[in-house]
mmCIF file of C-alpha atoms and ligand atoms in Angstrom:
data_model
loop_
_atom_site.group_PDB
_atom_site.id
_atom_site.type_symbol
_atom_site.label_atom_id
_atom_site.label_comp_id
_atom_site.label_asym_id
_atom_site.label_seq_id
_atom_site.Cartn_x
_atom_site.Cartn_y
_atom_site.Cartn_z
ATOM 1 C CA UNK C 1 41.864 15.707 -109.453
ATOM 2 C CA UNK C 2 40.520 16.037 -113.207
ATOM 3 C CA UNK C 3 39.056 12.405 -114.516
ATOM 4 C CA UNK C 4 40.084 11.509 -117.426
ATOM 5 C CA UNK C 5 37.656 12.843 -120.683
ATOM 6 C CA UNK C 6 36.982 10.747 -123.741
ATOM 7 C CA UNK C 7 36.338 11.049 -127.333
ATOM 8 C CA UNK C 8 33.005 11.064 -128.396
ATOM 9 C CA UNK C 9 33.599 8.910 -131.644
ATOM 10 C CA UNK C 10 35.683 6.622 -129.857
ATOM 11 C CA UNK C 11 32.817 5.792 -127.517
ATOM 12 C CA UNK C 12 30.584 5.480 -130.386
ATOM 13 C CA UNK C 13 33.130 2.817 -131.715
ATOM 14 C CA UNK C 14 32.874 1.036 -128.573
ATOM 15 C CA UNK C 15 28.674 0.937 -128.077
ATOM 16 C CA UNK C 16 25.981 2.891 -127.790
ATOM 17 C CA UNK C 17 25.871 6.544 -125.991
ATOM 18 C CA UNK C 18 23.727 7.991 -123.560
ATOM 19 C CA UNK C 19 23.857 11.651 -122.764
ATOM 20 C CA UNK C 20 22.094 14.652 -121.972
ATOM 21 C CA UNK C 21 22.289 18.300 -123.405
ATOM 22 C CA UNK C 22 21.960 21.716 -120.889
ATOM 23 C CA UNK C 23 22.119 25.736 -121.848
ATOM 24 C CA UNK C 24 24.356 27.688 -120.195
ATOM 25 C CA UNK C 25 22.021 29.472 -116.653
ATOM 26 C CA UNK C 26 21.475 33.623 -117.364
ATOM 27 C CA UNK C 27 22.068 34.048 -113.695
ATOM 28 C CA UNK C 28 23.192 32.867 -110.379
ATOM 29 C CA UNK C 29 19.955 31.364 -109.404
ATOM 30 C CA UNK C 30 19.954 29.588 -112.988
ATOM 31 C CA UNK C 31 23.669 28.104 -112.085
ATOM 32 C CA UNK C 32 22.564 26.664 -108.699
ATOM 33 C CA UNK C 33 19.813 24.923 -109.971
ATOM 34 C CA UNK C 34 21.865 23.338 -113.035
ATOM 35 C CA UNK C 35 24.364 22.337 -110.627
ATOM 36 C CA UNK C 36 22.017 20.328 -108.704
ATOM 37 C CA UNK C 37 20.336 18.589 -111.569
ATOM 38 C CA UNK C 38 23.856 17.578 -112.900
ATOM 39 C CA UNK C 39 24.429 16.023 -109.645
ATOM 40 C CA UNK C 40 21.401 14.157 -109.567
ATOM 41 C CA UNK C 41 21.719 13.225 -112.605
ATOM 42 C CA UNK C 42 25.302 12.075 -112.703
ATOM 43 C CA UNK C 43 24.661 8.964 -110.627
ATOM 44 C CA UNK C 44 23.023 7.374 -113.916
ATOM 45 C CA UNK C 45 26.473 7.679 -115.669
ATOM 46 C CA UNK C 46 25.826 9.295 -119.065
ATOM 47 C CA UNK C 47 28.711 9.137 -121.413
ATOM 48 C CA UNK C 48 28.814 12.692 -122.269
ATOM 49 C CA UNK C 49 27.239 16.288 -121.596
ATOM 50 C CA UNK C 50 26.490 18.593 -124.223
ATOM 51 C CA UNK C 51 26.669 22.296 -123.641
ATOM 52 C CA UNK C 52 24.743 24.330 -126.497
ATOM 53 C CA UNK C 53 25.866 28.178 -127.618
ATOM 54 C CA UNK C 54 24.467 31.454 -128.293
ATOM 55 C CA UNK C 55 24.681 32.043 -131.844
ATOM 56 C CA UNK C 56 26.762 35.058 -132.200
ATOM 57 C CA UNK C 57 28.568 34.576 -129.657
ATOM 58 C CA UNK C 58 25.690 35.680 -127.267
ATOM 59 C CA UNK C 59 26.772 33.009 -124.505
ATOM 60 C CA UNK C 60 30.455 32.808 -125.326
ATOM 61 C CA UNK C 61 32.192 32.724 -122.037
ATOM 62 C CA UNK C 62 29.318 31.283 -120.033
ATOM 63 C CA UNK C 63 29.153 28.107 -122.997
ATOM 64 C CA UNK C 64 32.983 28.281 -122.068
ATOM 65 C CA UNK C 65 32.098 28.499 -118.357
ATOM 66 C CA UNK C 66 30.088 25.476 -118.245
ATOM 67 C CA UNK C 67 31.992 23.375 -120.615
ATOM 68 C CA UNK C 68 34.671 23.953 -117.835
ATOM 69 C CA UNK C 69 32.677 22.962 -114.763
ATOM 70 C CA UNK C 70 31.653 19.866 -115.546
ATOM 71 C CA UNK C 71 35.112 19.388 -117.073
ATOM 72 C CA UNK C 72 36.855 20.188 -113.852
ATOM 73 C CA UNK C 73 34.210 19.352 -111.159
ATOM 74 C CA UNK C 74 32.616 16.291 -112.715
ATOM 75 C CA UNK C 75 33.440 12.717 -114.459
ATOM 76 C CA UNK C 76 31.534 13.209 -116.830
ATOM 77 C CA UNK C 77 32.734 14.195 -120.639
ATOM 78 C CA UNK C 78 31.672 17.558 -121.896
ATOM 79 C CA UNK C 79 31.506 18.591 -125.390
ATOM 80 C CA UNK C 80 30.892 22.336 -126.274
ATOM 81 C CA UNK C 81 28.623 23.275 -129.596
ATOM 82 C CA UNK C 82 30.060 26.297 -131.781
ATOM 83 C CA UNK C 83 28.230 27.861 -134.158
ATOM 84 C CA UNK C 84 29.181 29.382 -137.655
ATOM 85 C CA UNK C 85 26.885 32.693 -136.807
ATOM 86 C CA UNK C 86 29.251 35.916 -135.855
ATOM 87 C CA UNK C 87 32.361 34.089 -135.812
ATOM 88 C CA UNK C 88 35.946 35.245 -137.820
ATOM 89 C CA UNK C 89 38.358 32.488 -138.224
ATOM 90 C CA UNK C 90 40.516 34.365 -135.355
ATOM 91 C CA UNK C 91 37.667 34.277 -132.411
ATOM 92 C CA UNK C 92 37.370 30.098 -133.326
ATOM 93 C CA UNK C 93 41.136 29.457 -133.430
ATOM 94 C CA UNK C 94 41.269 31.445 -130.118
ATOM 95 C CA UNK C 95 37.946 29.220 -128.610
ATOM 96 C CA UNK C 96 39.436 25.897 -129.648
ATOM 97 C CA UNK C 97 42.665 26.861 -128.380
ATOM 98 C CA UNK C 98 41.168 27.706 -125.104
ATOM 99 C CA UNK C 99 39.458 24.661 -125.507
ATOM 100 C CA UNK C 100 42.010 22.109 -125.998
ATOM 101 C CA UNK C 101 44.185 23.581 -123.310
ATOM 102 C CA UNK C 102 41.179 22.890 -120.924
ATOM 103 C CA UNK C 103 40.838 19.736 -122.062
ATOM 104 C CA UNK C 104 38.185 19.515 -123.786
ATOM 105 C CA UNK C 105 37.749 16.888 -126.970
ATOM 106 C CA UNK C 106 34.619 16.951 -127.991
ATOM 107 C CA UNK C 107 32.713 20.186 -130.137
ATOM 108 C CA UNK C 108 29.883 20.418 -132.131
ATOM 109 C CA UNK C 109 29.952 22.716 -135.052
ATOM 110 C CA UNK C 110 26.465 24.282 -136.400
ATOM 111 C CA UNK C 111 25.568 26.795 -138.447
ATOM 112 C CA UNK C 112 23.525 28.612 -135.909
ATOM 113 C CA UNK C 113 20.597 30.553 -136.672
ATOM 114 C CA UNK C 114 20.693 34.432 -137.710
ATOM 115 C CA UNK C 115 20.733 36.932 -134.795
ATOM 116 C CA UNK C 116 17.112 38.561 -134.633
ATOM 117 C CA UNK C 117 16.616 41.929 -136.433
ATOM 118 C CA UNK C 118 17.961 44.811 -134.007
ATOM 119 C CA UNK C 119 20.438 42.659 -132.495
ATOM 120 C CA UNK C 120 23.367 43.716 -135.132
ATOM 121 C CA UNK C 121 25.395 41.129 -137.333
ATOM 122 C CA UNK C 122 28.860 40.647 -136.718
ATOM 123 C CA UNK C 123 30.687 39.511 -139.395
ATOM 124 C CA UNK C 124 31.362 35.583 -139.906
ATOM 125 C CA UNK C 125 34.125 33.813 -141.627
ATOM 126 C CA UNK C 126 32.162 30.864 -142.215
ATOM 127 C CA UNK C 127 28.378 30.492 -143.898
ATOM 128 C CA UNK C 128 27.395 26.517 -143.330
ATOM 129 C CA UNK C 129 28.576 24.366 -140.381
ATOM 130 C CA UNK C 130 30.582 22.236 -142.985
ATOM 131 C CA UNK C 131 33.229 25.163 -143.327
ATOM 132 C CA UNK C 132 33.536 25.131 -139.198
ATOM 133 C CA UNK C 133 33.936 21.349 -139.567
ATOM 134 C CA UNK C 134 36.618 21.989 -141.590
ATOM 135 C CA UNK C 135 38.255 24.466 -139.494
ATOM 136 C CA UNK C 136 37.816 22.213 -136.531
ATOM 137 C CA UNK C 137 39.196 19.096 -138.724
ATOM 138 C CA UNK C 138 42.141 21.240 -139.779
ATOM 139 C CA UNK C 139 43.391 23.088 -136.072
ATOM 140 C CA UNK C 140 43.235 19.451 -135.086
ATOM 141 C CA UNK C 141 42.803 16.819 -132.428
ATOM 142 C CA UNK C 142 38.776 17.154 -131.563
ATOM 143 C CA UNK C 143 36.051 14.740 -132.500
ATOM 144 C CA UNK C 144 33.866 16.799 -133.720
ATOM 145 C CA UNK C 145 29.708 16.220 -134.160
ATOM 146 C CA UNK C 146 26.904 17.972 -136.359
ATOM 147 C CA UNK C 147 23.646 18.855 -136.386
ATOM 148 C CA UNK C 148 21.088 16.632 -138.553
ATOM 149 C CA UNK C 149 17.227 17.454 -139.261
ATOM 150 C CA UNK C 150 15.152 14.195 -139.716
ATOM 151 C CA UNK C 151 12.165 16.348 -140.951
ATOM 152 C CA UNK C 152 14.595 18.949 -143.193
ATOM 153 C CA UNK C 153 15.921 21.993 -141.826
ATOM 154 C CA UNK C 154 13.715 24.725 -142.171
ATOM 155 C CA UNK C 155 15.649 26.581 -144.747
ATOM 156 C CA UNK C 156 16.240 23.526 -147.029
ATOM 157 C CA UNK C 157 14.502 24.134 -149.809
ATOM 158 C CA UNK C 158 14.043 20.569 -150.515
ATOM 159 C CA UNK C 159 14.919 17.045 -149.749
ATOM 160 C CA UNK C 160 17.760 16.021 -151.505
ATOM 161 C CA UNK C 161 19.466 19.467 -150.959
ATOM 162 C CA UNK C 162 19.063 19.055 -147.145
ATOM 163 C CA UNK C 163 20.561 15.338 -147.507
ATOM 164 C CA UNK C 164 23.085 16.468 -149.796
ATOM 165 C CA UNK C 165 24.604 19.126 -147.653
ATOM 166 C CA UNK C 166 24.076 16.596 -144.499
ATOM 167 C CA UNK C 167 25.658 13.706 -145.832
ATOM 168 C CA UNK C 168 28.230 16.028 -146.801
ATOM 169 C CA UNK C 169 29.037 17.433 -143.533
ATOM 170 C CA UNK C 170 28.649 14.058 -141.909
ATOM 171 C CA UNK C 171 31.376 12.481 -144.320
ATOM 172 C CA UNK C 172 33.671 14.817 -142.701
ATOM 173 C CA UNK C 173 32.577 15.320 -139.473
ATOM 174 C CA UNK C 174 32.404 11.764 -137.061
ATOM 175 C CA UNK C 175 28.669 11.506 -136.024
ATOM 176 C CA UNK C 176 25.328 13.617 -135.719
ATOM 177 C CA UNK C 177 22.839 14.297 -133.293
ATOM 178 C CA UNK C 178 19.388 14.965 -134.291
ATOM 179 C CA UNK C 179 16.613 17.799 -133.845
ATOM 180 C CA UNK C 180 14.321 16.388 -131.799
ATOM 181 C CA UNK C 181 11.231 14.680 -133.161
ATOM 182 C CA UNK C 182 8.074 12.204 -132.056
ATOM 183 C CA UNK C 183 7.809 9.735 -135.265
ATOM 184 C CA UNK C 184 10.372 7.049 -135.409
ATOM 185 C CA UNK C 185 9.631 7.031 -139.291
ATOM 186 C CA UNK C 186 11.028 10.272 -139.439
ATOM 187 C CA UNK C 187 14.495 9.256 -138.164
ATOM 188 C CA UNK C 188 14.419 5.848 -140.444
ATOM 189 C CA UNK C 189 13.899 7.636 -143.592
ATOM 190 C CA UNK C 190 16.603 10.074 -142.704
ATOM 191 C CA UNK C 191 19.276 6.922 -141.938
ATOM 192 C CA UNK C 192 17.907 5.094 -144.884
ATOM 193 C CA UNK C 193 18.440 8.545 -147.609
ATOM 194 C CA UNK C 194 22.331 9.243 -145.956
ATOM 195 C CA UNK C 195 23.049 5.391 -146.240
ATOM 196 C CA UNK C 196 21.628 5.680 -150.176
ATOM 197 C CA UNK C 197 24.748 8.821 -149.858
ATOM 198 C CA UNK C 198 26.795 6.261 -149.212
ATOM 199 C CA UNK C 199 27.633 7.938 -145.787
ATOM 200 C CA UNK C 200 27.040 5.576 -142.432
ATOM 201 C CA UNK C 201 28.448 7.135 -139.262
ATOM 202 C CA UNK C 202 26.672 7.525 -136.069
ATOM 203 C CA UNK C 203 23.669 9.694 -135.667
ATOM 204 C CA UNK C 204 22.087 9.872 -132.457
ATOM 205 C CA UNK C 205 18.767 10.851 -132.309
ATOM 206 C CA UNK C 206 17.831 13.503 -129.977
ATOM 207 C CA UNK C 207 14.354 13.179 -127.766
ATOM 208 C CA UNK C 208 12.764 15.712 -125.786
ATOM 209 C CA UNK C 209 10.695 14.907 -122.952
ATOM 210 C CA UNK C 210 8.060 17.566 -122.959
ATOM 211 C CA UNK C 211 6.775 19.563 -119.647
ATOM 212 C CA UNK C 212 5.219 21.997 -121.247
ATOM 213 C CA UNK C 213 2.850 21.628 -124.677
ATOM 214 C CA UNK C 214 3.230 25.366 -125.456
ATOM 215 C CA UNK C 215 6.901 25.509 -125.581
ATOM 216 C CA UNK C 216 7.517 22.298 -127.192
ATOM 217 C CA UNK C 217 5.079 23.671 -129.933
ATOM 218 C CA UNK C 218 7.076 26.994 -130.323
ATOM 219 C CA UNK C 219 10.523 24.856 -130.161
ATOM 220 C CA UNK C 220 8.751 22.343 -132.392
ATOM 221 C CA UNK C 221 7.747 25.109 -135.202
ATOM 222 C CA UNK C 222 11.573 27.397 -135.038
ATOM 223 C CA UNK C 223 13.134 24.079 -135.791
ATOM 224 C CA UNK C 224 10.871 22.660 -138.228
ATOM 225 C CA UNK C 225 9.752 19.409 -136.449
ATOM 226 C CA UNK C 226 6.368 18.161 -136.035
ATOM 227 C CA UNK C 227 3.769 17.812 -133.138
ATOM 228 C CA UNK C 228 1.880 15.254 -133.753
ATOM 229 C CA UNK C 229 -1.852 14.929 -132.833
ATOM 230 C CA UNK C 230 -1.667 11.917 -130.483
ATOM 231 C CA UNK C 231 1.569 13.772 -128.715
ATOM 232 C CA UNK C 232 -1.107 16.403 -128.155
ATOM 233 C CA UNK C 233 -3.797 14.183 -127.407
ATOM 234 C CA UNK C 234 -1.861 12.540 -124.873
ATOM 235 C CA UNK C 235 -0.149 15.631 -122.847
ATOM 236 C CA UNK C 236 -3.793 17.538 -122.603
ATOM 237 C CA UNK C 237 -5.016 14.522 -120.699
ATOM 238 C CA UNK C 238 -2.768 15.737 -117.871
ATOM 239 C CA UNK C 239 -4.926 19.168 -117.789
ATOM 240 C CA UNK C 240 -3.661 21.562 -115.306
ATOM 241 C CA UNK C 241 -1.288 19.267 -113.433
ATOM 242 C CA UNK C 242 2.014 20.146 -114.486
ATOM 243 C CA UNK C 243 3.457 16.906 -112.296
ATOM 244 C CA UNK C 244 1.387 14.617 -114.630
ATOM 245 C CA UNK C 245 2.189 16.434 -117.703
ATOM 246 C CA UNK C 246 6.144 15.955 -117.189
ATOM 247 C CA UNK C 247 4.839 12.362 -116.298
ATOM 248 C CA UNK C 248 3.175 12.003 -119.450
ATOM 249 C CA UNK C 249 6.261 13.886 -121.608
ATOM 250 C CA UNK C 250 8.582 11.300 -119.891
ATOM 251 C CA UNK C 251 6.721 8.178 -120.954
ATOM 252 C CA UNK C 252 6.097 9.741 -124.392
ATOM 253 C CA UNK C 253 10.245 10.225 -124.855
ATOM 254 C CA UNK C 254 10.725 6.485 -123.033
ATOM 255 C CA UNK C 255 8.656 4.866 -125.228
ATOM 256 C CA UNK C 256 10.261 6.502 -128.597
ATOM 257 C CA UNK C 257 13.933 6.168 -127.345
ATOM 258 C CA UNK C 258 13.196 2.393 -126.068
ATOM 259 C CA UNK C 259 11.524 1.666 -130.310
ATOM 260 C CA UNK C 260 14.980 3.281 -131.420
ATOM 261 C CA UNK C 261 17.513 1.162 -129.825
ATOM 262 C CA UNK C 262 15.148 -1.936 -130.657
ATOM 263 C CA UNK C 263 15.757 -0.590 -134.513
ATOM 264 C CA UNK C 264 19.450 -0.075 -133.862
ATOM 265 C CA UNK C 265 19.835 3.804 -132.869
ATOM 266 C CA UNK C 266 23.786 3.816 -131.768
ATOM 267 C CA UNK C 267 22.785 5.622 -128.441
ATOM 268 C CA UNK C 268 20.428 8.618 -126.999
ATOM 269 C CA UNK C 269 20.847 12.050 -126.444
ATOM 270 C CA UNK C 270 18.096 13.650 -124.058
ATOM 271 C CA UNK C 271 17.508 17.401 -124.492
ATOM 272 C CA UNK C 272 16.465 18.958 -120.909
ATOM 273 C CA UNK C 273 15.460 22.274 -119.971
ATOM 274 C CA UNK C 274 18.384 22.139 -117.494
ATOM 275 C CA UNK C 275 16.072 20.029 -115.421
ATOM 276 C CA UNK C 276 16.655 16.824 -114.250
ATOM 277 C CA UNK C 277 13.181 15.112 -114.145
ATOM 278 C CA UNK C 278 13.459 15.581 -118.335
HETATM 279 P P1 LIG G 1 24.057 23.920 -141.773
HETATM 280 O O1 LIG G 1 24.598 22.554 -141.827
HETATM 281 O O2 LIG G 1 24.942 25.043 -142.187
HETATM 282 O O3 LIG G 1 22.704 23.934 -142.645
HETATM 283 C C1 LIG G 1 21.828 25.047 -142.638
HETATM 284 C C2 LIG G 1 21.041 25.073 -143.949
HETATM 285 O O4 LIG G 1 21.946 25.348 -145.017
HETATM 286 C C3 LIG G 1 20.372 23.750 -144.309
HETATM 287 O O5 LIG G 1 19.168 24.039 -144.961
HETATM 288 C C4 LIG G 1 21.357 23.093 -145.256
HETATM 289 O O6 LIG G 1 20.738 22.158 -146.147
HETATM 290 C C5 LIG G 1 21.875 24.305 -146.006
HETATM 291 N N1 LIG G 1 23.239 24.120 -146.562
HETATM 292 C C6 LIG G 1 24.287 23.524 -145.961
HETATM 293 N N2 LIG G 1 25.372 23.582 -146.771
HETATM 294 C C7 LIG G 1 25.001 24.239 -147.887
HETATM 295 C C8 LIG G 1 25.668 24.630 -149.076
HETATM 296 N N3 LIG G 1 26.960 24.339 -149.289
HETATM 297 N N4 LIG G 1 24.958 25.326 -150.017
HETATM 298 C C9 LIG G 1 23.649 25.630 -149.848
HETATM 299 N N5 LIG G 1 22.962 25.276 -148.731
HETATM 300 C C10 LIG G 1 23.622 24.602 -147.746
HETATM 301 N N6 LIG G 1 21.891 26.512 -132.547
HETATM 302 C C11 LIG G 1 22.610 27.390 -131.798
HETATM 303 O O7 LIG G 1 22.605 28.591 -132.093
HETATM 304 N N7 LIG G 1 23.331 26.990 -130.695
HETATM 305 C C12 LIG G 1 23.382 25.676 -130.331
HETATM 306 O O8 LIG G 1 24.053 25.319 -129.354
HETATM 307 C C13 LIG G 1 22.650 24.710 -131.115
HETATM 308 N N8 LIG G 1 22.697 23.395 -130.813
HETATM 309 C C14 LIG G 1 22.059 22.508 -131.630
HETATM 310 C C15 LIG G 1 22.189 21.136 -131.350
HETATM 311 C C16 LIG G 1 21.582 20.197 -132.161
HETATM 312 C C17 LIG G 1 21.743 18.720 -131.859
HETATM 313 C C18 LIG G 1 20.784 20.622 -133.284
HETATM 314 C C19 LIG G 1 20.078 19.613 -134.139
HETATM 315 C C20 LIG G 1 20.643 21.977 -133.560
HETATM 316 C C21 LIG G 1 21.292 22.929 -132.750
HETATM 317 N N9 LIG G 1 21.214 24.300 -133.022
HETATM 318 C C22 LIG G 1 21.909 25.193 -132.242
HETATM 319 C C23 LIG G 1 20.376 24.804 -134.120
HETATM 320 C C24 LIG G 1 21.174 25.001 -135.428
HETATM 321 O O9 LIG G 1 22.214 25.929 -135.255
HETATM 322 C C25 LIG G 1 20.174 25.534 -136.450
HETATM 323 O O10 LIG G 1 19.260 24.514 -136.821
HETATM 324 C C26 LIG G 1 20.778 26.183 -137.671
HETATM 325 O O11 LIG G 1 19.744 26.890 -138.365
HETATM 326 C C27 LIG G 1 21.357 25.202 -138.676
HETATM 327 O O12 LIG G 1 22.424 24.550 -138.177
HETATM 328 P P2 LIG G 1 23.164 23.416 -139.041
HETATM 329 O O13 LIG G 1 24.373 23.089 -138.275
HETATM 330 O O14 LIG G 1 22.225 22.331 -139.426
HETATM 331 O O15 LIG G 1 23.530 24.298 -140.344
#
């Protein structure tokens, strides 16, 4: 029996979200262990499940794959990010066709980040994620979410570019989720700047409970978002004891999510490393 899936937007229309986003496993081993932590975590009920992608196409099938699973063997909704990175317009009318027939409503479009050097360029039919909104809007029948960068996306060259081009892409699109970030401030000021845009739909802000300083760090400088000092501070207290540090990450992403549904956030969306302790 499939349960039935929902629109993101309309449950945005209807109160706040909760949800949780996973990376498709590189192996067998990888798949088990995903598996289990969806089933542990599907218990708590979280509106939707986000599945990210490969940017050129790297994990194209297993994004697919995944999407699919917990499509067919859970009740929980999925929603599959597509990127802008290595894509003609044929390979993403052939994915959302694929897509809808599946059943799936939900996809959020991104411009994805350049392959590395030595790992070839395949052409792409689109250059910013509001083109792939676009397409999306235009083959039809998908609510459809984008990326947003409290602290600026790296490759904005400045403020009211990277607002410009977001509330731009929001306008069209029906809601955001957020980089992740520590200072609530951040988050504020980026609400505050799109609502001066005259744009207001949902953006959910994305937290990250950190296991690991040294990753979060590397994450934390690719994407542009800060670290702050007492984040640090706070995580070294737990030394060498990885349980306490994961204890430590957990309160620090409580605490945050907790101050942004006091000011009004419309829901959360918790980034794990496929884990379900995060
Ligand atoms: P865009 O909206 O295209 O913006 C990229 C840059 O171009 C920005 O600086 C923007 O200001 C600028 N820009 C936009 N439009 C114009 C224009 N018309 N003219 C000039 N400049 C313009 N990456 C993946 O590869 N796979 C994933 O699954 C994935 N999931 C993500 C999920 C979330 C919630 C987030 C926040 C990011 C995710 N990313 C993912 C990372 C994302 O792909 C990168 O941050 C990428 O570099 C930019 O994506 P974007 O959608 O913000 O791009």
């Amino acid at each position: 029996m499939l349960y039935a899936v929902a629109r993101i937007s309309d449950l945005l229309a209807s109160g706040r979200t909760f949800s949780f986003e996973f990376f498709p496993p590189k192996n067998e081993a990888g798949w088990l262990s995903l598996g289990r932590a969806i089933s542990e975590l599907e218990p708590l009920a979280p509106d939707f499940i986000s599945v990210t992608y490969g940017a050129g196409g790297g994990t194209r099938t297993k994004t697919a794959d995944l999407v699919s699973w917990v499509r067919r063997q859970t009740a929980i909704t999925p929603m599959a990010h597509l990127t802008c990175q290595g894509h003609t317009r044929a390979d993403v009318i052939s994915m959302l066709t694929d897509y809808k027939a599946e059943g799936i409503e939900n996809i959020l479009a991104l411009g994805g980040d350049p392959p590395k050097e030595g790992y070839g360029h395949a052409p792409s039919d689109y250059v910013y994620s509001l083109d792939l909104v676009e397409e999306v809007r235009e083959f039809g029948d998908f609510a459809i979410g984008v990326a947003a960068h409290p602290e600026l996306h790296p490759r904005s060259p400045d403020r009211s570019s990277d607002r410009a081009h977001l509330a731009a892409k929001l306008a069209a699109a029906d809601f955001a989720i957020t980089q992740f970030f520590f200072d609530v401030e951040h988050y504020l000021a980026m609400i505050d700047d799109l609502e001066k845009l005259g744009v207001s739909k949902p953006v959910l802000p994305g937290l990250m409970p950190i296991g690991n300083l040294g990753q979060v760090s590397r994450m934390a400088h690719m994407s542009g978002a800060e670290v702050p000092r007492w984040v640090v501070e706070r995580m070294e207290r737990a030394g060498d004891d990885l349980d306490e540090a994961q204890r430590i990450g957990v309160d620090i992403a409580s605490e945050l999510g907790a101050r942004l549904l006091e000011l009004g956030a419309p829901g959360l969306h918790i980034y794990t490393p496929n884990r379900s302790w995060a």
